[in-house]
Amino acid sequence: MTGRDARNTMRQDAARHDTARQDAAQSDAARHDSARLRTGSLRARTVVAALVLLALLLAGLSIAVEATLGQRLRAQVEDRLRDRASAAAALVGTVDGDDLADRLSAQGLSVVIRDADGGAIVAGPSPDELREGPPALGDGLPAGPGRGAGGAGTDTPSGGTTADPAAPGQEATGTSSDPADAAAAADDAAAVTVTASSVTADDDVTTLVSELSDGSTITLTTDSSSVGQTLGQLRWVMLGASGVFLVVAAAGLVLVVRATLLPLDRMTSVARSIARGDRGRRLRPANESTEIGRVATAFDEMLDGVEGAERAALEAERAALHAEQTALTAERTALDAEERVRAFVSDAAHELRTPVAGMRAAADTLVRSGGDVGPDERERLAVHVVREAARASRLIDDMLLMARVDRGLELDVAPVDLEELVASVVEGQRLRRPGLDLRVEVSRTGGGAGPLVVLGDAGRLAQVLGNLVDNAARATHGTGTVVLTVDGSAPEGVAVQVGDDGPGVPEADRERVFDRLVRLDEARRTGDGGAGLGLPIARGIARAHGGDLVCEPGAVTAAAAGGAVFRLTLPR
């Protein structure tokens, strides 16, 4: 499987994964749609809940007040009846029964006095009349001293007492002119007491039945409807006051709840701002221990987590894109390398075909001619075979050397004086190319006279310089000017420039000339120039030494103006 097929498979897997994730998200959304969050107004719910609670508390308070006050008022009515019964018991035996009944009835009471023999004295309104309403003052009451006494000490139905309960006895004793009779009456009165009593009551009347020590009973019934009326009035007062209180409380609660929920409004504003793109905003609560503080802290932590997830997703996406670009670059590089290898093989076969074809043609001529060829022709053909064989051998050597350079060239490193090395190369080239004008120039830092020494393989460096001189000779057809300049002005290294006065190298081809088996059009002539491996081999050797070889514009000197310049740099 190729790299492209693998990437296509990865893209298909990623697409299937994204589709599955989207389907899962849609199913989750559909599943959670049925459980939507209730979003009623928190302000309204809080106000209504508080008002309901206040209403319940007010209702409970009203019920408690009404029950307490009603019990207290009924107890007061019963206490008044017991007081009247005690006073009447004190007068038994000293005051006539009818007179005593009239006095008690004059106070608005229904009176029934039964003696020990079963006789009964009834005075005042009946209980049914009391339920219908109290009589007007003086209506249906007997005249006589008892009425006057009763009128002087009358208790109104509303429960107000204006006379001392013992007043009837005092008035009765006051009417006696005999002190002995008064004393006897007092002794008899002190002898009669209330031994037992029972109370029955309803919404309208209250009845007290008192048993006396002499065997008689006194039944007193009074109107108690005022208690219900008072409680009814209290109930309406409480209801009105509660309504006013609830209205005021509702207005106050609206203001208080609105001020209390202001942090939630700020959270809403921050959330909307973040949704519009302002991802850096945070709530940062002052107190994280409160309810809103905990919510705000969780909100900030959620935003931090979301931003972290987004950053992680972006980083993962960038990493995936970078990996894809790296894979594409590697594939492109592999394709380019494969293409270069194919081109190299094709060009190498083409370069080898020419000398092989020449050798084959010359050999065929020698074999087929037999003895028909003269010595001069035979020698010419033999020389042609040797020349083409040498050319093929040189091409094969260059290709092998290029392969060694690619694998990593082994160097015999030693100190090398570049000035002496350049002079030696120039001397050898002058012997090979007598028509070429070779010149050497040296430039030192500050004009010093010390040697320019580098660490390197002298043989390989001489090969680089020889290739550069051969290239310049081919460019000038072996009759031009070539200048070699040794430059030691840079503190970090030493450079050797080789310039000629040939046609030069176009700017677009200054890097392409270092590709393998590349020759410019001017150099593609039969018998002129090599196979296009000299410059790539020279750059490979230079880089193996830690330096470089580049083609620069312009010429080194005026003598070599207009040609090409190759600069070899080596570290000191």
PDB file of N, CA, C and O in Angstrom, residues 110-140:
ATOM      1  N   SER A 110     -80.301  35.532  83.504  1.00  0.00           N
ATOM      2  CA  SER A 110     -81.456  34.654  83.679  1.00  0.00           C
ATOM      3  C   SER A 110     -81.202  33.837  84.931  1.00  0.00           C
ATOM      4  O   SER A 110     -80.201  33.114  85.018  1.00  0.00           O
ATOM      5  N   VAL A 111     -82.117  33.935  85.941  1.00  0.00           N
ATOM      6  CA  VAL A 111     -81.889  33.378  87.281  1.00  0.00           C
ATOM      7  C   VAL A 111     -82.932  32.307  87.567  1.00  0.00           C
ATOM      8  O   VAL A 111     -84.126  32.529  87.337  1.00  0.00           O
ATOM      9  N   VAL A 112     -82.448  31.178  88.052  1.00  0.00           N
ATOM     10  CA  VAL A 112     -83.327  30.118  88.562  1.00  0.00           C
ATOM     11  C   VAL A 112     -82.735  29.663  89.893  1.00  0.00           C
ATOM     12  O   VAL A 112     -81.600  29.174  89.922  1.00  0.00           O
ATOM     13  N   ILE A 113     -83.530  29.891  91.008  1.00  0.00           N
ATOM     14  CA  ILE A 113     -83.081  29.493  92.345  1.00  0.00           C
ATOM     15  C   ILE A 113     -83.996  28.372  92.810  1.00  0.00           C
ATOM     16  O   ILE A 113     -85.223  28.536  92.869  1.00  0.00           O
ATOM     17  N   ARG A 114     -83.393  27.228  93.102  1.00  0.00           N
ATOM     18  CA  ARG A 114     -84.153  26.078  93.589  1.00  0.00           C
ATOM     19  C   ARG A 114     -83.694  25.786  95.018  1.00  0.00           C
ATOM     20  O   ARG A 114     -82.505  25.641  95.267  1.00  0.00           O
ATOM     21  N   ASP A 115     -84.703  25.733  95.951  1.00  0.00           N
ATOM     22  CA  ASP A 115     -84.347  25.439  97.339  1.00  0.00           C
ATOM     23  C   ASP A 115     -84.258  23.934  97.540  1.00  0.00           C
ATOM     24  O   ASP A 115     -84.462  23.151  96.602  1.00  0.00           O
ATOM     25  N   ALA A 116     -83.931  23.528  98.730  1.00  0.00           N
ATOM     26  CA  ALA A 116     -83.739  22.095  99.018  1.00  0.00           C
ATOM     27  C   ALA A 116     -85.039  21.308  98.900  1.00  0.00           C
ATOM     28  O   ALA A 116     -85.013  20.096  98.653  1.00  0.00           O
ATOM     29  N   ASP A 117     -86.207  21.980  99.058  1.00  0.00           N
ATOM     30  CA  ASP A 117     -87.499  21.294  98.966  1.00  0.00           C
ATOM     31  C   ASP A 117     -87.979  21.145  97.535  1.00  0.00           C
ATOM     32  O   ASP A 117     -89.025  20.544  97.269  1.00  0.00           O
ATOM     33  N   GLY A 118     -87.266  21.710  96.591  1.00  0.00           N
ATOM     34  CA  GLY A 118     -87.667  21.589  95.176  1.00  0.00           C
ATOM     35  C   GLY A 118     -88.377  22.796  94.651  1.00  0.00           C
ATOM     36  O   GLY A 118     -88.718  22.841  93.461  1.00  0.00           O
ATOM     37  N   GLY A 119     -88.661  23.846  95.488  1.00  0.00           N
ATOM     38  CA  GLY A 119     -89.287  25.050  94.993  1.00  0.00           C
ATOM     39  C   GLY A 119     -88.334  25.859  94.135  1.00  0.00           C
ATOM     40  O   GLY A 119     -87.132  25.869  94.368  1.00  0.00           O
ATOM     41  N   ALA A 120     -88.858  26.554  93.140  1.00  0.00           N
ATOM     42  CA  ALA A 120     -88.020  27.290  92.198  1.00  0.00           C
ATOM     43  C   ALA A 120     -88.486  28.721  92.110  1.00  0.00           C
ATOM     44  O   ALA A 120     -89.690  29.000  92.110  1.00  0.00           O
ATOM     45  N   ILE A 121     -87.533  29.613  92.026  1.00  0.00           N
ATOM     46  CA  ILE A 121     -87.789  31.035  91.804  1.00  0.00           C
ATOM     47  C   ILE A 121     -87.094  31.401  90.492  1.00  0.00           C
ATOM     48  O   ILE A 121     -85.898  31.209  90.346  1.00  0.00           O
ATOM     49  N   VAL A 122     -87.842  31.924  89.514  1.00  0.00           N
ATOM     50  CA  VAL A 122     -87.319  32.277  88.198  1.00  0.00           C
ATOM     51  C   VAL A 122     -87.429  33.775  88.039  1.00  0.00           C
ATOM     52  O   VAL A 122     -88.492  34.349  88.306  1.00  0.00           O
ATOM     53  N   ALA A 123     -86.388  34.389  87.593  1.00  0.00           N
ATOM     54  CA  ALA A 123     -86.381  35.836  87.389  1.00  0.00           C
ATOM     55  C   ALA A 123     -85.524  36.163  86.162  1.00  0.00           C
ATOM     56  O   ALA A 123     -84.625  35.398  85.768  1.00  0.00           O
ATOM     57  N   GLY A 124     -85.832  37.313  85.570  1.00  0.00           N
ATOM     58  CA  GLY A 124     -85.036  37.772  84.419  1.00  0.00           C
ATOM     59  C   GLY A 124     -85.456  37.092  83.128  1.00  0.00           C
ATOM     60  O   GLY A 124     -86.355  36.253  83.084  1.00  0.00           O
ATOM     61  N   PRO A 125     -84.813  37.446  82.010  1.00  0.00           N
ATOM     62  CA  PRO A 125     -85.139  36.837  80.704  1.00  0.00           C
ATOM     63  C   PRO A 125     -84.747  35.369  80.683  1.00  0.00           C
ATOM     64  O   PRO A 125     -83.830  34.936  81.367  1.00  0.00           O
ATOM     65  N   SER A 126     -85.441  34.632  79.862  1.00  0.00           N
ATOM     66  CA  SER A 126     -85.113  33.213  79.722  1.00  0.00           C
ATOM     67  C   SER A 126     -83.874  33.054  78.815  1.00  0.00           C
ATOM     68  O   SER A 126     -83.492  33.980  78.098  1.00  0.00           O
ATOM     69  N   PRO A 127     -83.236  31.889  78.830  1.00  0.00           N
ATOM     70  CA  PRO A 127     -82.085  31.675  77.936  1.00  0.00           C
ATOM     71  C   PRO A 127     -82.432  31.886  76.472  1.00  0.00           C
ATOM     72  O   PRO A 127     -81.611  32.394  75.697  1.00  0.00           O
ATOM     73  N   ASP A 128     -83.656  31.510  76.056  1.00  0.00           N
ATOM     74  CA  ASP A 128     -84.026  31.723  74.653  1.00  0.00           C
ATOM     75  C   ASP A 128     -84.103  33.196  74.324  1.00  0.00           C
ATOM     76  O   ASP A 128     -83.706  33.641  73.222  1.00  0.00           O
ATOM     77  N   GLU A 129     -84.642  33.979  75.297  1.00  0.00           N
ATOM     78  CA  GLU A 129     -84.691  35.430  75.064  1.00  0.00           C
ATOM     79  C   GLU A 129     -83.287  36.024  74.993  1.00  0.00           C
ATOM     80  O   GLU A 129     -83.026  36.949  74.225  1.00  0.00           O
ATOM     81  N   LEU A 130     -82.389  35.479  75.836  1.00  0.00           N
ATOM     82  CA  LEU A 130     -80.996  35.986  75.760  1.00  0.00           C
ATOM     83  C   LEU A 130     -80.356  35.666  74.400  1.00  0.00           C
ATOM     84  O   LEU A 130     -79.563  36.456  73.874  1.00  0.00           O
ATOM     85  N   ARG A 131     -80.716  34.505  73.805  1.00  0.00           N
ATOM     86  CA  ARG A 131     -80.164  34.187  72.484  1.00  0.00           C
ATOM     87  C   ARG A 131     -80.697  35.139  71.417  1.00  0.00           C
ATOM     88  O   ARG A 131     -80.001  35.461  70.455  1.00  0.00           O
ATOM     89  N   GLU A 132     -81.958  35.586  71.616  1.00  0.00           N
ATOM     90  CA  GLU A 132     -82.528  36.503  70.638  1.00  0.00           C
ATOM     91  C   GLU A 132     -81.942  37.904  70.750  1.00  0.00           C
ATOM     92  O   GLU A 132     -81.957  38.667  69.809  1.00  0.00           O
ATOM     93  N   GLY A 133     -81.400  38.267  71.893  1.00  0.00           N
ATOM     94  CA  GLY A 133     -80.810  39.578  72.069  1.00  0.00           C
ATOM     95  C   GLY A 133     -81.089  40.106  73.435  1.00  0.00           C
ATOM     96  O   GLY A 133     -82.125  39.777  74.030  1.00  0.00           O
ATOM     97  N   PRO A 134     -80.248  40.944  74.002  1.00  0.00           N
ATOM     98  CA  PRO A 134     -80.469  41.483  75.351  1.00  0.00           C
ATOM     99  C   PRO A 134     -81.637  42.455  75.351  1.00  0.00           C
ATOM    100  O   PRO A 134     -81.819  43.206  74.382  1.00  0.00           O
ATOM    101  N   PRO A 135     -82.472  42.466  76.450  1.00  0.00           N
ATOM    102  CA  PRO A 135     -83.592  43.412  76.525  1.00  0.00           C
ATOM    103  C   PRO A 135     -83.092  44.824  76.785  1.00  0.00           C
ATOM    104  O   PRO A 135     -81.972  45.029  77.222  1.00  0.00           O
ATOM    105  N   ALA A 136     -83.983  45.789  76.474  1.00  0.00           N
ATOM    106  CA  ALA A 136     -83.644  47.185  76.768  1.00  0.00           C
ATOM    107  C   ALA A 136     -83.575  47.368  78.271  1.00  0.00           C
ATOM    108  O   ALA A 136     -84.219  46.652  79.030  1.00  0.00           O
ATOM    109  N   LEU A 137     -82.767  48.348  78.655  1.00  0.00           N
ATOM    110  CA  LEU A 137     -82.546  48.576  80.083  1.00  0.00           C
ATOM    111  C   LEU A 137     -83.870  48.909  80.760  1.00  0.00           C
ATOM    112  O   LEU A 137     -84.551  49.846  80.369  1.00  0.00           O
ATOM    113  N   GLY A 138     -84.308  48.085  81.781  1.00  0.00           N
ATOM    114  CA  GLY A 138     -85.537  48.324  82.542  1.00  0.00           C
ATOM    115  C   GLY A 138     -86.731  47.562  82.031  1.00  0.00           C
ATOM    116  O   GLY A 138     -87.762  47.552  82.671  1.00  0.00           O
ATOM    117  N   ASP A 139     -86.626  46.960  80.789  1.00  0.00           N
ATOM    118  CA  ASP A 139     -87.767  46.232  80.250  1.00  0.00           C
ATOM    119  C   ASP A 139     -87.899  44.872  80.920  1.00  0.00           C
ATOM    120  O   ASP A 139     -86.913  44.125  80.992  1.00  0.00           O
ATOM    121  N   GLY A 140     -89.138  44.576  81.453  1.00  0.00           N
ATOM    122  CA  GLY A 140     -89.432  43.262  82.016  1.00  0.00           C
ATOM    123  C   GLY A 140     -88.797  43.012  83.350  1.00  0.00           C
ATOM    124  O   GLY A 140     -88.770  41.883  83.807  1.00  0.00           O
TER     125      GLY A 140
END
